[in-house]
């Protein structure tokens, strides 16, 4: 009852606050004042429910924290239980894959186009997850490698007529090369200093693309970039978009496989050791220079690769497509999904890219709803939607197995 009273007071206060902004419209032509109190009422109702939900979730969070302190270990979430249970996980994975394959047949071309964009950000998020989530290197200029891949295809096609399939590996290699070039100057930097340098690198690439007008066409951009073709089978607009969708599905699956193998490999464990304690990492004999350069190069490879796909999808690019805001969105995908978590990054990308599109029904309130959703997630799930679960070894079980084998 106390919570309801507080939520009601908050909603009344908020209605009073927005009354001069949203409740009054002055028509200067007719010299009349129009009251739109229904808008204020909508805001008040939404605020009441959000305030009550906020208090309810805070209370649940505190109860869960007490349970964790009493038991001495963190409680498993619903998602972690689902992914830990093979009887649920594999049928769910098969259902998602079937839905993904049937998606273009079930929905309009507009929806397919949005999903292609979301899949592009999934690959970008997984690439940045190598640098930020696994290696712990804060990169705010990741969009620069994305731009390198996109412009490599656009310029090679413009000047030398290189097609999409030849440009795809070249874009990835150029992205990796730029990652190494960025990695060398920042080997001794960490934290805020590393973030500032990578931010500067991203801006340098954008300014070069914008001011080197004779070669890159500057702010005017490059248009008529051809979409990928496969032996002349996909020539129409609709069939070309469907082909790009299925190509992105294959690319996402390939990226998940490679990133997962890297994460559980020797270099992946070296990245995680570097993230936790750089000095202890060096003391264990890990080459810090090689490990950091490998993280930057492999992370940039995926950005360059998917940059080529982006240029082919939009058929027009200019430097305005590669601003710092793009880097911030990709970083938000990694943080929102869960740093180091592959499934979390995929879910974070789908939520962050698809949610604003499907909230268009709320018209001018959609970004307000989207922002409130992000705040709720980061307050109540600071570790991300799906946190990274480390592999654990049960020492007692190992000793028991060794004892039985000795006997």
PDB file of N, CA and C in Angstrom, residues 137 176 179-187 267 271 274 287-300:
ATOM      1  N   UNK A 137      39.988  -4.215 -23.611  1.00  0.00           N
ATOM      2  CA  UNK A 137      40.561  -2.996 -24.202  1.00  0.00           C
ATOM      3  C   UNK A 137      39.419  -2.120 -24.699  1.00  0.00           C
ATOM      4  N   UNK A 176      41.922  -5.808 -40.649  1.00  0.00           N
ATOM      5  CA  UNK A 176      42.931  -6.380 -39.756  1.00  0.00           C
ATOM      6  C   UNK A 176      44.208  -5.549 -39.770  1.00  0.00           C
ATOM      7  N   UNK A 179      43.679  -2.537 -37.764  1.00  0.00           N
ATOM      8  CA  UNK A 179      43.685  -2.911 -36.350  1.00  0.00           C
ATOM      9  C   UNK A 179      45.091  -3.020 -35.800  1.00  0.00           C
ATOM     10  N   UNK A 180      46.008  -3.594 -36.595  1.00  0.00           N
ATOM     11  CA  UNK A 180      47.408  -3.695 -36.171  1.00  0.00           C
ATOM     12  C   UNK A 180      48.042  -2.311 -36.100  1.00  0.00           C
ATOM     13  N   UNK A 181      47.741  -1.451 -37.091  1.00  0.00           N
ATOM     14  CA  UNK A 181      48.288  -0.081 -37.086  1.00  0.00           C
ATOM     15  C   UNK A 181      47.812   0.701 -35.865  1.00  0.00           C
ATOM     16  N   UNK A 182      46.569   0.483 -35.441  1.00  0.00           N
ATOM     17  CA  UNK A 182      46.068   1.130 -34.229  1.00  0.00           C
ATOM     18  C   UNK A 182      46.682   0.495 -32.993  1.00  0.00           C
ATOM     19  N   UNK A 183      46.901  -0.821 -33.031  1.00  0.00           N
ATOM     20  CA  UNK A 183      47.381  -1.531 -31.847  1.00  0.00           C
ATOM     21  C   UNK A 183      48.776  -1.148 -31.421  1.00  0.00           C
ATOM     22  N   UNK A 184      49.679  -0.895 -32.377  1.00  0.00           N
ATOM     23  CA  UNK A 184      51.068  -0.584 -32.024  1.00  0.00           C
ATOM     24  C   UNK A 184      51.215   0.666 -31.155  1.00  0.00           C
ATOM     25  N   UNK A 185      50.574   1.804 -31.496  1.00  0.00           N
ATOM     26  CA  UNK A 185      50.769   3.008 -30.654  1.00  0.00           C
ATOM     27  C   UNK A 185      50.128   2.912 -29.266  1.00  0.00           C
ATOM     28  N   UNK A 186      49.185   2.006 -29.075  1.00  0.00           N
ATOM     29  CA  UNK A 186      48.431   1.986 -27.808  1.00  0.00           C
ATOM     30  C   UNK A 186      48.797   0.779 -26.938  1.00  0.00           C
ATOM     31  N   UNK A 187      49.955   0.163 -27.200  1.00  0.00           N
ATOM     32  CA  UNK A 187      50.329  -1.035 -26.446  1.00  0.00           C
ATOM     33  C   UNK A 187      50.474  -0.767 -24.953  1.00  0.00           C
ATOM     34  N   UNK A 267      44.663 -18.478 -27.033  1.00  0.00           N
ATOM     35  CA  UNK A 267      44.705 -17.010 -27.167  1.00  0.00           C
ATOM     36  C   UNK A 267      43.509 -16.380 -26.456  1.00  0.00           C
ATOM     37  N   UNK A 271      43.646 -13.567 -23.584  1.00  0.00           N
ATOM     38  CA  UNK A 271      42.890 -12.298 -23.579  1.00  0.00           C
ATOM     39  C   UNK A 271      42.196 -12.072 -22.240  1.00  0.00           C
ATOM     40  N   UNK A 274      44.655 -11.166 -19.628  1.00  0.00           N
ATOM     41  CA  UNK A 274      45.080  -9.775 -19.826  1.00  0.00           C
ATOM     42  C   UNK A 274      44.029  -8.808 -19.300  1.00  0.00           C
ATOM     43  N   UNK A 287      52.886 -13.158 -23.856  1.00  0.00           N
ATOM     44  CA  UNK A 287      53.404 -12.026 -24.628  1.00  0.00           C
ATOM     45  C   UNK A 287      52.304 -10.973 -24.772  1.00  0.00           C
ATOM     46  N   UNK A 288      52.465  -9.878 -24.049  1.00  0.00           N
ATOM     47  CA  UNK A 288      51.433  -8.842 -24.024  1.00  0.00           C
ATOM     48  C   UNK A 288      51.266  -8.186 -25.393  1.00  0.00           C
ATOM     49  N   UNK A 289      52.389  -7.940 -26.092  1.00  0.00           N
ATOM     50  CA  UNK A 289      52.337  -7.264 -27.391  1.00  0.00           C
ATOM     51  C   UNK A 289      51.556  -8.104 -28.397  1.00  0.00           C
ATOM     52  N   UNK A 290      51.916  -9.370 -28.511  1.00  0.00           N
ATOM     53  CA  UNK A 290      51.245 -10.249 -29.468  1.00  0.00           C
ATOM     54  C   UNK A 290      49.768 -10.421 -29.120  1.00  0.00           C
ATOM     55  N   UNK A 291      49.474 -10.537 -27.834  1.00  0.00           N
ATOM     56  CA  UNK A 291      48.087 -10.763 -27.406  1.00  0.00           C
ATOM     57  C   UNK A 291      47.204  -9.568 -27.730  1.00  0.00           C
ATOM     58  N   UNK A 292      47.701  -8.358 -27.450  1.00  0.00           N
ATOM     59  CA  UNK A 292      46.909  -7.148 -27.731  1.00  0.00           C
ATOM     60  C   UNK A 292      46.726  -6.944 -29.231  1.00  0.00           C
ATOM     61  N   UNK A 293      47.825  -7.118 -29.996  1.00  0.00           N
ATOM     62  CA  UNK A 293      47.724  -6.928 -31.445  1.00  0.00           C
ATOM     63  C   UNK A 293      46.774  -7.944 -32.064  1.00  0.00           C
ATOM     64  N   UNK A 294      46.804  -9.170 -31.557  1.00  0.00           N
ATOM     65  CA  UNK A 294      45.889 -10.196 -32.061  1.00  0.00           C
ATOM     66  C   UNK A 294      44.439  -9.808 -31.784  1.00  0.00           C
ATOM     67  N   UNK A 295      44.172  -9.243 -30.610  1.00  0.00           N
ATOM     68  CA  UNK A 295      42.800  -8.821 -30.272  1.00  0.00           C
ATOM     69  C   UNK A 295      42.336  -7.713 -31.199  1.00  0.00           C
ATOM     70  N   UNK A 296      43.177  -6.684 -31.398  1.00  0.00           N
ATOM     71  CA  UNK A 296      42.796  -5.578 -32.285  1.00  0.00           C
ATOM     72  C   UNK A 296      42.609  -6.058 -33.721  1.00  0.00           C
ATOM     73  N   UNK A 297      43.515  -6.918 -34.194  1.00  0.00           N
ATOM     74  CA  UNK A 297      43.454  -7.377 -35.581  1.00  0.00           C
ATOM     75  C   UNK A 297      42.217  -8.237 -35.832  1.00  0.00           C
ATOM     76  N   UNK A 298      41.956  -9.205 -34.952  1.00  0.00           N
ATOM     77  CA  UNK A 298      40.811 -10.090 -35.157  1.00  0.00           C
ATOM     78  C   UNK A 298      39.485  -9.353 -34.975  1.00  0.00           C
ATOM     79  N   UNK A 299      39.435  -8.433 -34.002  1.00  0.00           N
ATOM     80  CA  UNK A 299      38.222  -7.636 -33.825  1.00  0.00           C
ATOM     81  C   UNK A 299      37.937  -6.770 -35.038  1.00  0.00           C
ATOM     82  N   UNK A 300      38.993  -6.161 -35.601  1.00  0.00           N
ATOM     83  CA  UNK A 300      38.826  -5.294 -36.766  1.00  0.00           C
ATOM     84  C   UNK A 300      38.501  -6.084 -38.028  1.00  0.00           C
TER      85      UNK A 300
END
